[in-house]
Every structure is written in C-alpha cells, then in structure tokens.
Amino acid sequence: MSEPPLITTRGLRKSFGDKEILRGIDLDVHAGDVVCLLGPSGSGKSTLLRCLNLLETPDVGEITFAGKRVRPGPDADTHRRQVGMVFQRFNLFPHLTVLQNLTLAPREVLGLDPAAADTLARALLERVGLGDRGQAWPHELSGGQQQRVAIARALAMKPRVMLFDEVTSALDPELVGEVLAVMRGLATEGMTMVVVTHLMSFARDVGKRVVFLDGGVVVESGEAAGTLDAPRTERLKEFLGHLV
Amino acid sequence: MSGGTWGTFATEIPRALAWTAALTGASLALGLVFGLLIALLRVGPWKPGRVLSALYVEVVRGIPLFVQILYIYYGVGYLIRQWHVPSPFLSATVAFGVCYAAYIAEIFRAGVQSVDRGQSEAARALGLTRRQTMRLVVLPQAIRNVLPALGNEGVAMLKDTSLASVVTINELTMMGRTITSLTYEPFLVWTVVAGCYLALTLPLSWAVRRLERRLRVRAAAHHD
Ligand SMILES: Nc1ncnc2c1ncn2[C@@H]1O[C@H](COP(=O)(O)OP(=O)(O)O)[C@@H](O)[C@H]1O
Ligand SMILES: [Mg+2]
C-alpha cells in the first residue's frame, strides 16, 4: 500500500525562554510531496522548518527521517547532509565564488574530488539558468540570481528533501518569478519539498498539501487546492481573507 | 657634531633595525597563533575552555607589559636558571607574544561574532561540522574583517619592542642608550632613534588605513 512518510514529527514542542513557539506539532511529509506551510508571522513556521534539520533542537517530541529517529548530537551532521535548506536571505558565502559556493560542501563533506565537484556544480548552475556565472562573486549577482545559486548549492549535496523558508520574501517583485520557476521545476521532477510561503498561488498550483500553523499548532491541513478554496476552519478563512 | 657619531650610526642602525624587526615579527607571529587559539576556545562549545580563555585575557590585560617582560626574563628566568640560561630574545618574544595574544584574541573574537549567523547556519545546513564551518566559512570572513585591527596591533607591537632594551636586546632603543653613553650627544641620538621608529611606523599605519578603506568599499558592495 502507501509508503511510510519520509519525514514525520510527533508532538514537537519548542520554547524560546518562557515563550512556547511550537506546541505539539504532528507532521507527515511523503516522498515526492510538496508541503506548503502557511501561517501568520510569528506562528512558528521557521522554527518548525529549522527543527526538521536540527538547526533548532526540539524540547519535546520526535522526528523521524526515512523511518529512523533523528537525534541531535553527533548524528545531526549526517542528517543535515540529506536535507537541503534555502533561506530568506540567501546566505551565500561572500568570500567564495559562485562555483566555490557550490563545491564547498560536496568536497568537504562528501569527499568529492575537485574535478567531480566542479562538473556537478556546473551542471547545477546550468539547471538554475546561471551556467555562465560560476566565476562571479555573490555580491555581483541580483537577489534572484543569488537565491537560485543558494538553491543549486543545496542541491549539490543531492538531498532527499528541500526546505524553503520564505525564499522570495527578500526579493524585488520582478525577481520572484525566476526563483519560483526553479522551485516549480524541482517539484515537477519529484523533489520532496517543505515550503514556507505567503504566495497562495504558488501553494495552490505547486503545493500538494498545505499545513496551516497558528499559535504553535496545526490548525488545518489537507490537499492544497481544496483546502485553500474551501477552508474548514474560521482561522484559516480569516487568514486567507486577510491576504487578499 | 662629531663624524664619529655618524659613523657609529652607519654600522649600528642596520643591526638595531634588524633586531627590532626580528623581535616584532617573532612576537607578532606568536601573538597571532596564540591569540587565535584563545579566541577559538572563547567562542567554542567547551565550557572550561571558555572560562580559561576569558580569565587569561583578564589577567594578562591587567598587568603592564613592562612588568611582564621583567617577570619572564628575570622572574621566570631565575626559577629555571639551573636548567636553562634564559635568552633575552626568547624571553622578550614570549612576553610580547603572551601579552599581545590577549588583545589579539579579543580582536579575533569580535571578528568571529561580526560574521552573520546566517553564514554558519547555511554551512551547518549543508552538513558541514562545527569545525569545518569555523575553518572554511566563519574564520576566513572574520579574519578579513579584522585585518586592519591586526595591522594596528602590529604597529603597536613594533613600538612596544623598545621595552625590550631592558633585557639587553640590542634593538633601536638599546642602541640609542649605548651610543648616548659613548658620544654624549643625547639630543642627536634620540632624534635619530625616534626618526627610525617613525620611518617604520608611518608607512605601516598608512598601509593599514589603505587596507581598511579597501575592505570598507568591499563590505559596502556585499550589502548593496
Ligand atoms: N532563536 C530565537 N530566540 C528567541 N526567540 C525566537 C528565536 N527564533 C524565533 N523566535 C521567536 O519565535 C517566534 C516564532 O518565530 P518563527 O518560527 O520565526 O515564526 P514564523 O517563521 O512563523 O514567522 C517569534 O516570536 C520569534 O521572535
Ligand atoms: Mg519565518
């Protein structure tokens, strides 16, 4: 029958100081799914995403990846290799060229030899439409180009899932499309993705499922288009209403 | 004004300059290596290391450099005299290195903390270990940011090597004392000594300021 999920969280809780940000999150992400996380600012979307690759350590609850329990500590580095992440503010390494941004982790973490890492990086740059910018420095690129490099950099580790945290929020409107196009392409190729976004059209068209977070809990979740067109809870209705 | 004084300068200045340069270079190298180690302990995950390095910085910064030099050459030198005759050059290098390491550690620490947290998060998200992240992502940016501050430490160190005359190293200041006692022309001698220091420090300070400007321009480009 149906395969077990690639990622699960059960009863995930996380506090900063005395503020409880995540208050018991259960989430299933199946291989090939595109799950869009929606919710008002401060609802804990980033925190949840960062728990999935252990950039944050959950206080309570468990995470599994490919059937295995994920724990902080020495195994966290191994886990992170398989989970790509793209940030709102790109976070490219400014002291490295675009190509070096892509080859760093494959060489240092996976032990690829320089030639192999180079070939891999060039292919990925080609794929995000920046095949000719390998020798450029990050600051010489537009925001949209930098974000595409950041996606390619994450893909260079051949991750099994990609996490996107509001990756178009810092971009000028005219640069949003080129980044979304790359993400759309990834989804089409069957990449498993968890996407925090405020772009409802993207969630509806590309998302397979949406998960609506508010006050640190999952208020509503379901198939993307159906849920967005006919929300069952007042809070999601209100949230979507505010966005229009 | 005697021609003999100028003749003495002609042979002694190159020798003294060499000692000053050697002492500055060796002390700076030691201070940089030691300072980096202390800074890494200070920002690292190991609690005792953080405490010890903080303590080190406080203690060393609380003692005058002059006293540290005397402490190591005469004080520690006295303790170990039966095994080892203390060398003035080595003693002074250790004293300068140990002292400047404390200040340099603080500079490195500030440099590491000036690197955006997003940088190490991006590196960790790619699967790099803590150490790899520090070595390959954070430190290169931190060091670039603090190069001017390190340059200033180098200039300060160069001037402070004049204190080494107290342990009989024949650097510029010691040379001045020696020649004065031979020629009785203190004004001339100390003017020349001061000029020698200026000839070294002015170009260095100028180079540091130039570097600072260049880095500022580049930083502006990064944050456009
Ligand atoms: N490292 C942190 N330390 C303290 N508070 C934090 C930290 N990270 C996030 N928070 C707080 O947690 C809340 C939820 O943050 P976040 O997960 O970023 O929400 P969202 O991404 O949905 O806007 C916010 O109020 C934020 O200030
Ligand atoms: Mg967020």
Short mmCIF file of C-alpha atoms and ligand atoms in Angstrom, two decimals:
data_model
loop_
_atom_site.label_atom_id
_atom_site.label_comp_id
_atom_site.label_asym_id
_atom_site.label_seq_id
_atom_site.Cartn_x
_atom_site.Cartn_y
_atom_site.Cartn_z
CA MET A 1 0.00 0.00 0.00
CA SER A 2 1.21 3.55 0.61
CA GLU A 3 4.84 4.01 1.63
CA PRO A 4 5.68 5.30 5.10
CA PRO A 5 6.38 9.05 5.18
CA LEU A 6 9.88 10.34 4.52
CA ILE A 7 9.63 12.75 7.45
CA THR A 8 7.37 12.63 10.46
CA THR A 9 7.16 14.77 13.55
CA ARG A 10 5.16 13.77 16.60
CA GLY A 11 4.31 16.05 19.50
CA LEU A 12 7.07 18.51 18.61
CA ARG A 13 7.46 21.30 21.15
CA LYS A 14 9.92 24.17 21.24
CA SER A 15 10.20 27.18 23.55
CA PHE A 16 12.42 30.24 23.49
CA GLY A 17 12.67 31.47 27.05
CA ASP A 18 9.20 31.17 28.51
CA LYS A 19 7.50 31.57 25.14
CA GLU A 20 6.34 28.25 23.72
CA ILE A 21 6.57 28.62 19.95
CA LEU A 22 5.70 25.06 18.85
CA ARG A 23 3.06 23.39 20.98
CA GLY A 24 2.84 19.84 19.76
CA ILE A 25 3.28 19.51 16.01
CA ASP A 26 2.42 16.30 14.14
CA LEU A 27 3.51 16.41 10.52
CA ASP A 28 3.92 13.82 7.78
CA VAL A 29 5.87 14.53 4.61
CA HIS A 30 5.79 11.79 1.99
CA ALA A 31 8.46 11.32 -0.64
CA GLY A 32 7.61 13.46 -3.65
CA ASP A 33 5.25 15.68 -1.69
CA VAL A 34 5.33 19.44 -1.85
CA VAL A 35 4.04 20.60 1.53
CA CYS A 36 3.41 24.32 1.95
CA LEU A 37 3.50 25.72 5.47
CA LEU A 38 1.19 28.71 5.88
CA GLY A 39 0.52 30.91 8.85
CA PRO A 40 0.75 34.41 10.24
CA SER A 41 4.12 35.91 11.08
CA GLY A 42 5.43 34.56 14.36
CA SER A 43 3.34 31.39 14.22
CA GLY A 44 6.44 29.19 14.30
CA LYS A 45 6.83 28.23 10.62
CA SER A 46 10.56 28.93 10.52
CA THR A 47 11.10 27.26 13.86
CA LEU A 48 9.34 24.10 12.65
CA LEU A 49 11.36 24.07 9.44
CA ARG A 50 14.60 24.56 11.37
CA CYS A 51 13.69 21.70 13.70
CA LEU A 52 13.44 19.40 10.67
CA ASN A 53 17.19 19.74 10.01
CA LEU A 54 18.08 20.30 13.66
CA LEU A 55 19.21 23.90 13.28
CA GLU A 56 16.92 24.13 16.30
CA THR A 57 16.72 21.35 18.85
CA PRO A 58 13.15 20.48 19.80
CA ASP A 59 12.45 20.38 23.54
CA VAL A 60 9.94 17.57 23.35
CA GLY A 61 8.67 15.20 20.67
CA GLU A 62 10.28 13.13 17.98
CA ILE A 63 11.31 13.47 14.38
CA THR A 64 11.87 10.56 12.04
CA PHE A 65 13.59 10.62 8.68
CA ALA A 66 13.31 7.65 6.31
CA GLY A 67 11.96 5.57 9.17
CA LYS A 68 14.80 6.39 11.58
CA ARG A 69 14.61 8.56 14.65
CA VAL A 70 16.57 11.80 14.21
CA ARG A 71 18.51 12.95 17.25
CA PRO A 72 20.61 16.00 17.99
CA GLY A 73 24.26 15.30 18.63
CA PRO A 74 26.91 13.63 16.53
CA ASP A 75 24.43 12.18 14.01
CA ALA A 76 22.91 15.57 13.28
CA ASP A 77 25.60 16.37 10.68
CA THR A 78 24.80 13.17 8.81
CA HIS A 79 21.12 14.03 8.87
CA ARG A 80 21.69 17.56 7.56
CA ARG A 81 23.58 16.28 4.51
CA GLN A 82 20.34 14.73 3.30
CA VAL A 83 18.21 17.77 3.97
CA GLY A 84 18.75 20.85 1.82
CA MET A 85 17.71 24.25 3.08
CA VAL A 86 17.24 27.61 1.39
CA PHE A 87 16.93 30.77 3.46
CA GLN A 88 15.07 34.01 3.04
CA ARG A 89 18.33 35.95 2.98
CA PHE A 90 20.27 33.60 0.63
CA ASN A 91 23.28 33.34 2.97
CA LEU A 92 25.74 32.72 0.15
CA PHE A 93 29.36 32.65 1.28
CA PRO A 94 30.69 36.07 0.23
CA HIS A 95 34.36 35.06 0.33
CA LEU A 96 33.82 32.30 -2.25
CA THR A 97 32.91 32.49 -5.92
CA VAL A 98 29.57 31.15 -7.07
CA LEU A 99 31.20 27.91 -8.19
CA GLN A 100 33.09 27.54 -4.91
CA ASN A 101 29.83 28.11 -3.00
CA LEU A 102 28.50 25.01 -4.77
CA THR A 103 31.60 22.82 -4.49
CA LEU A 104 32.46 23.51 -0.83
CA ALA A 105 30.14 21.03 0.84
CA PRO A 106 30.43 18.23 -1.75
CA ARG A 107 34.22 18.39 -1.44
CA GLU A 108 34.50 18.80 2.30
CA VAL A 109 31.54 16.72 3.44
CA LEU A 110 31.16 14.09 0.74
CA GLY A 111 34.85 13.98 -0.17
CA LEU A 112 34.29 14.53 -3.89
CA ASP A 113 37.49 15.27 -5.80
CA PRO A 114 37.74 18.80 -7.21
CA ALA A 115 37.05 17.79 -10.81
CA ALA A 116 33.93 15.83 -9.93
CA ALA A 117 32.65 18.61 -7.67
CA ASP A 118 33.26 21.11 -10.46
CA THR A 119 31.34 19.07 -13.00
CA LEU A 120 28.45 18.66 -10.59
CA ALA A 121 28.41 22.37 -9.75
CA ARG A 122 28.46 23.46 -13.40
CA ALA A 123 25.57 21.17 -14.23
CA LEU A 124 23.53 22.58 -11.35
CA LEU A 125 24.30 26.18 -12.29
CA GLU A 126 23.17 25.34 -15.81
CA ARG A 127 19.98 23.94 -14.38
CA VAL A 128 19.11 27.12 -12.47
CA GLY A 129 19.95 29.21 -15.52
CA LEU A 130 23.28 30.58 -14.33
CA GLY A 131 25.70 28.43 -16.28
CA ASP A 132 27.83 31.44 -17.21
CA ARG A 133 28.15 32.97 -13.71
CA GLY A 134 30.34 30.38 -11.99
CA GLN A 135 33.32 32.73 -11.65
CA ALA A 136 31.24 35.65 -10.32
CA TRP A 137 31.22 36.73 -6.68
CA PRO A 138 27.87 36.54 -4.90
CA HIS A 139 27.61 40.32 -4.47
CA GLU A 140 27.86 40.76 -8.23
CA LEU A 141 24.55 38.92 -8.71
CA SER A 142 20.97 40.15 -8.37
CA GLY A 143 18.90 38.85 -5.46
CA GLY A 144 17.04 36.46 -7.71
CA GLN A 145 20.29 35.08 -9.08
CA GLN A 146 21.74 34.73 -5.60
CA GLN A 147 18.72 32.79 -4.46
CA ARG A 148 18.99 30.48 -7.46
CA VAL A 149 22.65 29.89 -6.56
CA ALA A 150 21.56 29.10 -3.00
CA ILE A 151 19.12 26.51 -4.34
CA ALA A 152 21.83 25.00 -6.54
CA ARG A 153 24.22 24.95 -3.58
CA ALA A 154 21.72 22.95 -1.54
CA LEU A 155 21.05 20.59 -4.45
CA ALA A 156 24.77 19.89 -4.81
CA MET A 157 24.53 17.68 -1.72
CA LYS A 158 21.88 15.59 -3.52
CA PRO A 159 19.44 15.99 -0.63
CA ARG A 160 16.36 13.80 -0.28
CA VAL A 161 14.23 16.74 0.76
CA MET A 162 14.47 20.50 0.33
CA LEU A 163 13.30 23.06 2.90
CA PHE A 164 12.44 26.57 1.69
CA ASP A 165 11.91 29.37 4.22
CA GLU A 166 10.16 32.32 2.55
CA VAL A 167 12.80 32.29 -0.14
CA THR A 168 11.19 35.04 -2.21
CA SER A 169 10.30 37.42 0.62
CA ALA A 170 13.54 39.40 0.40
CA LEU A 171 13.34 39.79 -3.38
CA ASP A 172 12.16 42.67 -5.52
CA PRO A 173 8.82 41.67 -7.07
CA GLU A 174 10.24 41.37 -10.57
CA LEU A 175 12.79 38.77 -9.39
CA VAL A 176 10.33 36.46 -7.64
CA GLY A 177 9.28 34.64 -10.80
CA GLU A 178 12.71 33.28 -11.74
CA VAL A 179 13.11 31.68 -8.30
CA LEU A 180 9.60 30.21 -8.28
CA ALA A 181 10.26 28.77 -11.73
CA VAL A 182 13.25 26.84 -10.39
CA MET A 183 11.17 25.54 -7.47
CA ARG A 184 8.36 24.56 -9.80
CA GLY A 185 10.86 22.64 -11.90
CA LEU A 186 12.12 20.78 -8.84
CA ALA A 187 8.57 19.87 -7.84
CA THR A 188 7.88 18.55 -11.32
CA GLU A 189 10.95 16.33 -11.12
CA GLY A 190 9.55 14.81 -7.95
CA MET A 191 11.72 16.51 -5.31
CA THR A 192 10.25 16.32 -1.82
CA MET A 193 9.79 19.88 -0.61
CA VAL A 194 8.60 21.68 2.50
CA VAL A 195 7.92 25.29 1.61
CA VAL A 196 7.12 28.19 3.92
CA THR A 197 5.44 30.79 1.76
CA HIS A 198 2.95 33.63 1.69
CA LEU A 199 2.30 33.15 -2.02
CA MET A 200 -1.07 31.41 -2.12
CA SER A 201 -1.00 30.98 -5.88
CA PHE A 202 2.26 29.03 -5.56
CA ALA A 203 0.82 26.94 -2.71
CA ARG A 204 -2.27 26.15 -4.76
CA ASP A 205 -0.52 25.38 -8.05
CA VAL A 206 2.67 23.69 -6.90
CA GLY A 207 1.78 22.53 -3.41
CA LYS A 208 0.34 19.12 -2.98
CA ARG A 209 -0.65 19.70 0.60
CA VAL A 210 -0.91 22.76 2.77
CA VAL A 211 -0.44 22.91 6.52
CA PHE A 212 -1.80 25.97 8.30
CA LEU A 213 0.03 26.86 11.50
CA ASP A 214 -1.24 29.33 14.08
CA GLY A 215 -0.23 29.83 17.69
CA GLY A 216 2.22 26.94 17.53
CA VAL A 217 -0.28 24.27 16.49
CA VAL A 218 -1.50 22.87 13.18
CA VAL A 219 -4.94 24.41 12.82
CA GLU A 220 -5.82 22.87 9.48
CA SER A 221 -4.14 20.77 6.82
CA GLY A 222 -5.16 18.98 3.68
CA GLU A 223 -4.87 18.74 -0.08
CA ALA A 224 -3.63 22.11 -1.34
CA ALA A 225 -6.21 23.44 -3.79
CA GLY A 226 -9.20 22.02 -1.90
CA THR A 227 -8.07 23.41 1.44
CA LEU A 228 -7.29 26.87 0.07
CA ASP A 229 -10.52 27.09 -1.92
CA ALA A 230 -12.74 25.79 0.86
CA PRO A 231 -11.09 26.23 4.28
CA ARG A 232 -12.91 24.38 7.03
CA THR A 233 -11.76 26.47 9.99
CA GLU A 234 -12.62 30.06 10.74
CA ARG A 235 -8.98 30.89 11.42
CA LEU A 236 -7.75 29.76 8.01
CA LYS A 237 -10.69 31.52 6.39
CA GLU A 238 -9.77 34.69 8.20
CA PHE A 239 -6.05 34.28 7.39
CA LEU A 240 -6.77 33.82 3.68
CA GLY A 241 -9.19 36.72 3.77
CA HIS A 242 -6.54 39.00 5.20
CA LEU A 243 -4.14 38.11 2.45
CA VAL A 244 -6.42 39.08 -0.41
CA MET B 1 78.81 67.33 15.91
CA SER B 2 81.32 64.56 15.53
CA GLY B 3 81.74 62.49 12.43
CA GLY B 4 82.35 59.56 14.78
CA THR B 5 78.70 59.58 15.88
CA TRP B 6 77.51 59.31 12.30
CA GLY B 7 79.98 56.56 11.64
CA THR B 8 78.65 54.65 14.62
CA PHE B 9 75.08 55.14 13.36
CA ALA B 10 76.02 53.79 9.95
CA THR B 11 77.09 50.46 11.38
CA GLU B 12 74.69 50.25 14.35
CA ILE B 13 71.37 51.32 12.83
CA PRO B 14 71.07 48.41 10.38
CA ARG B 15 71.90 45.97 13.13
CA ALA B 16 69.41 47.54 15.55
CA LEU B 17 66.70 47.74 12.90
CA ALA B 18 67.18 44.04 12.23
CA TRP B 19 66.72 43.24 15.92
CA THR B 20 63.61 45.42 16.16
CA ALA B 21 62.16 43.82 13.04
CA ALA B 22 63.02 40.29 14.17
CA LEU B 23 61.54 40.86 17.62
CA THR B 24 58.37 42.39 16.16
CA GLY B 25 57.98 39.61 13.60
CA ALA B 26 58.56 36.74 16.02
CA SER B 27 56.35 38.27 18.73
CA LEU B 28 53.57 39.05 16.30
CA ALA B 29 53.64 35.52 14.88
CA LEU B 30 53.43 34.06 18.37
CA GLY B 31 50.73 36.53 19.37
CA LEU B 32 48.63 35.73 16.30
CA VAL B 33 48.81 31.95 16.69
CA PHE B 34 48.27 32.05 20.43
CA GLY B 35 45.59 34.72 20.15
CA LEU B 36 43.66 32.69 17.56
CA LEU B 37 43.77 29.61 19.78
CA ILE B 38 42.47 31.58 22.75
CA ALA B 39 39.73 33.15 20.64
CA LEU B 40 38.65 29.72 19.35
CA LEU B 41 38.44 28.42 22.90
CA ARG B 42 36.49 31.53 23.84
CA VAL B 43 33.78 31.03 21.21
CA GLY B 44 33.84 27.23 21.29
CA PRO B 45 31.41 24.75 22.83
CA TRP B 46 33.77 23.64 25.64
CA LYS B 47 32.85 25.42 28.87
CA PRO B 48 36.22 25.12 30.73
CA GLY B 49 37.95 26.45 27.62
CA ARG B 50 35.66 29.46 27.53
CA VAL B 51 36.28 30.20 31.20
CA LEU B 52 40.06 29.75 30.99
CA SER B 53 40.43 31.91 27.91
CA ALA B 54 38.32 34.68 29.44
CA LEU B 55 40.43 34.50 32.59
CA TYR B 56 43.63 34.61 30.56
CA VAL B 57 42.56 37.74 28.76
CA GLU B 58 41.60 39.47 32.01
CA VAL B 59 44.81 38.56 33.84
CA VAL B 60 47.19 39.49 31.03
CA ARG B 61 45.44 42.77 30.31
CA GLY B 62 45.68 43.68 33.97
CA ILE B 63 49.48 43.59 34.09
CA PRO B 64 51.73 46.23 32.47
CA LEU B 65 53.71 44.88 29.53
CA PHE B 66 56.92 46.21 31.09
CA VAL B 67 56.31 44.15 34.21
CA GLN B 68 55.51 41.06 32.10
CA ILE B 69 58.87 41.36 30.36
CA LEU B 70 60.70 41.66 33.68
CA TYR B 71 58.60 38.82 35.10
CA ILE B 72 59.51 36.41 32.35
CA TYR B 73 63.18 37.29 31.86
CA TYR B 74 64.21 37.92 35.45
CA GLY B 75 61.42 36.21 37.41
CA VAL B 76 60.80 33.01 35.48
CA GLY B 77 64.42 33.12 34.29
CA TYR B 78 65.55 32.94 37.92
CA LEU B 79 63.32 29.93 38.60
CA ILE B 80 64.65 27.91 35.67
CA ARG B 81 68.26 29.14 35.81
CA GLN B 82 69.70 25.77 36.87
CA TRP B 83 68.32 24.05 33.75
CA HIS B 84 68.46 26.80 31.23
CA VAL B 85 70.14 30.17 30.85
CA PRO B 86 67.31 32.49 29.83
CA SER B 87 67.76 34.06 26.41
CA PRO B 88 66.83 37.75 26.23
CA PHE B 89 65.37 37.42 22.75
CA LEU B 90 63.30 34.36 23.56
CA SER B 91 62.10 35.85 26.84
CA ALA B 92 61.05 39.08 25.20
CA THR B 93 59.33 37.24 22.35
CA VAL B 94 57.37 35.11 24.81
CA ALA B 95 56.46 38.16 26.91
CA PHE B 96 55.26 40.14 23.88
CA GLY B 97 53.50 37.11 22.37
CA VAL B 98 51.72 36.20 25.60
CA CYS B 99 50.65 39.79 26.20
CA TYR B 100 49.53 40.62 22.68
CA ALA B 101 47.75 37.27 22.36
CA ALA B 102 45.22 38.53 24.90
CA TYR B 103 44.44 41.63 22.85
CA ILE B 104 44.57 39.77 19.55
CA ALA B 105 42.21 37.11 20.94
CA GLU B 106 39.65 39.81 21.66
CA ILE B 107 40.03 41.09 18.10
CA PHE B 108 39.52 37.61 16.64
CA ARG B 109 36.54 37.06 18.90
CA ALA B 110 34.92 40.28 17.77
CA GLY B 111 35.68 39.24 14.18
CA VAL B 112 34.01 35.86 14.59
CA GLN B 113 30.99 37.48 16.19
CA SER B 114 30.78 40.03 13.38
CA VAL B 115 30.08 37.28 10.85
CA ASP B 116 26.34 36.97 10.24
CA ARG B 117 24.77 33.98 11.98
CA GLY B 118 23.14 33.05 8.69
CA GLN B 119 26.59 32.12 7.39
CA SER B 120 27.18 29.36 9.91
CA GLU B 121 23.56 28.25 9.67
CA ALA B 122 23.90 27.86 5.91
CA ALA B 123 27.12 25.89 6.38
CA ARG B 124 25.64 23.62 9.04
CA ALA B 125 22.53 23.10 6.89
CA LEU B 126 24.84 21.77 4.16
CA GLY B 127 26.17 19.17 6.56
CA LEU B 128 29.46 20.81 7.48
CA THR B 129 30.57 20.06 11.02
CA ARG B 130 31.08 22.78 13.59
CA ARG B 131 34.82 22.75 12.97
CA GLN B 132 34.52 22.81 9.19
CA THR B 133 32.07 25.68 9.49
CA MET B 134 34.50 27.66 11.62
CA ARG B 135 37.54 26.90 9.43
CA LEU B 136 36.00 27.23 5.99
CA VAL B 137 33.20 29.75 6.38
CA VAL B 138 33.41 31.85 9.54
CA LEU B 139 37.17 32.35 10.06
CA PRO B 140 38.03 33.46 6.51
CA GLN B 141 35.41 36.19 6.76
CA ALA B 142 36.29 37.07 10.35
CA ILE B 143 40.00 37.40 9.59
CA ARG B 144 39.34 39.57 6.59
CA ASN B 145 37.17 41.83 8.75
CA VAL B 146 39.82 42.26 11.43
CA LEU B 147 42.92 42.62 9.23
CA PRO B 148 43.12 46.38 9.86
CA ALA B 149 42.78 45.89 13.62
CA LEU B 150 45.55 43.26 13.49
CA GLY B 151 47.68 45.67 11.48
CA ASN B 152 47.27 48.25 14.21
CA GLU B 153 48.38 45.69 16.78
CA GLY B 154 51.49 45.10 14.67
CA VAL B 155 52.31 48.81 14.71
CA ALA B 156 51.74 48.99 18.46
CA MET B 157 53.92 45.91 18.92
CA LEU B 158 56.72 47.49 16.92
CA LYS B 159 56.75 50.49 19.22
CA ASP B 160 56.50 48.33 22.34
CA THR B 161 59.62 46.38 21.38
CA SER B 162 61.52 49.42 22.67
CA LEU B 163 60.78 47.97 26.12
CA ALA B 164 62.99 45.02 25.25
CA SER B 165 66.04 47.19 25.83
CA VAL B 166 65.51 46.42 29.49
CA VAL B 167 66.55 42.82 28.88
CA THR B 168 69.60 43.93 26.88
CA ILE B 169 68.41 43.19 23.38
CA ASN B 170 70.34 45.43 21.04
CA GLU B 171 67.32 46.86 19.24
CA LEU B 172 66.83 50.53 18.33
CA THR B 173 66.23 51.85 21.83
CA MET B 174 69.12 49.90 23.33
CA MET B 175 71.28 51.23 20.53
CA GLY B 176 70.28 54.76 21.49
CA ARG B 177 71.24 54.16 25.10
CA THR B 178 74.57 52.65 24.15
CA ILE B 179 75.57 55.35 21.66
CA THR B 180 74.50 58.13 24.03
CA SER B 181 76.78 56.78 26.71
CA LEU B 182 79.67 56.69 24.26
CA THR B 183 79.19 60.02 22.45
CA TYR B 184 77.37 62.27 24.95
CA GLU B 185 75.12 63.60 22.18
CA PRO B 186 71.73 62.64 23.57
CA PHE B 187 69.65 65.06 21.53
CA LEU B 188 71.11 63.91 18.24
CA VAL B 189 70.98 60.26 19.17
CA TRP B 190 67.38 60.21 20.41
CA THR B 191 66.24 62.27 17.42
CA VAL B 192 67.72 59.66 15.14
CA VAL B 193 66.16 56.82 17.15
CA ALA B 194 62.74 58.49 17.06
CA GLY B 195 63.17 59.03 13.33
CA CYS B 196 63.95 55.34 12.82
CA TYR B 197 60.73 54.34 14.58
CA LEU B 198 58.74 56.83 12.51
CA ALA B 199 60.31 55.54 9.31
CA LEU B 200 58.88 52.12 10.22
CA THR B 201 55.52 53.04 11.73
CA LEU B 202 54.34 55.72 9.30
CA PRO B 203 54.34 53.50 6.19
CA LEU B 204 52.80 50.64 8.17
CA SER B 205 49.99 52.82 9.55
CA TRP B 206 49.40 54.18 6.09
CA ALA B 207 49.15 50.66 4.66
CA VAL B 208 46.69 49.66 7.39
CA ARG B 209 44.46 52.65 6.65
CA ARG B 210 44.53 51.86 2.95
CA LEU B 211 43.53 48.27 3.64
CA GLU B 212 40.74 49.47 5.92
CA ARG B 213 39.35 51.68 3.16
CA ARG B 214 39.51 48.89 0.61
CA LEU B 215 37.69 46.49 2.92
CA ARG B 216 35.02 49.09 3.64
CA VAL B 217 34.37 49.51 -0.05
CA ARG B 218 34.08 45.77 -0.46
CA ALA B 219 31.78 45.41 2.55
CA ALA B 220 29.52 48.07 1.05
CA ALA B 221 29.40 46.07 -2.19
CA HIS B 222 28.33 42.96 -0.26
CA HIS B 223 25.44 44.72 1.42
CA ASP B 224 24.34 46.80 -1.53
N1 LIG C 1 16.44 31.97 18.41
C1 LIG C 1 15.33 32.56 18.91
N2 LIG C 1 15.36 33.12 20.14
C2 LIG C 1 14.27 33.68 20.67
N3 LIG C 1 13.09 33.77 20.06
C3 LIG C 1 12.98 33.24 18.84
C4 LIG C 1 14.10 32.61 18.20
N4 LIG C 1 13.69 32.19 16.98
C5 LIG C 1 12.40 32.53 16.87
N5 LIG C 1 11.97 33.17 17.97
C6 LIG C 1 10.60 33.67 18.21
O1 LIG C 1 9.70 32.64 17.93
C7 LIG C 1 8.53 33.14 17.33
C8 LIG C 1 8.22 32.35 16.08
O2 LIG C 1 9.24 32.59 15.16
P1 LIG C 1 9.27 31.93 13.73
O3 LIG C 1 9.35 30.47 13.85
O4 LIG C 1 10.37 32.61 13.00
O5 LIG C 1 7.87 32.35 13.13
P2 LIG C 1 7.43 32.50 11.60
O6 LIG C 1 8.51 31.92 10.75
O7 LIG C 1 6.14 31.77 11.51
O8 LIG C 1 7.24 33.97 11.39
C9 LIG C 1 8.77 34.61 17.06
O9 LIG C 1 8.06 35.34 18.04
C10 LIG C 1 10.25 34.78 17.25
O10 LIG C 1 10.54 36.03 17.80
MG MG C 2 9.80 32.85 9.37
#
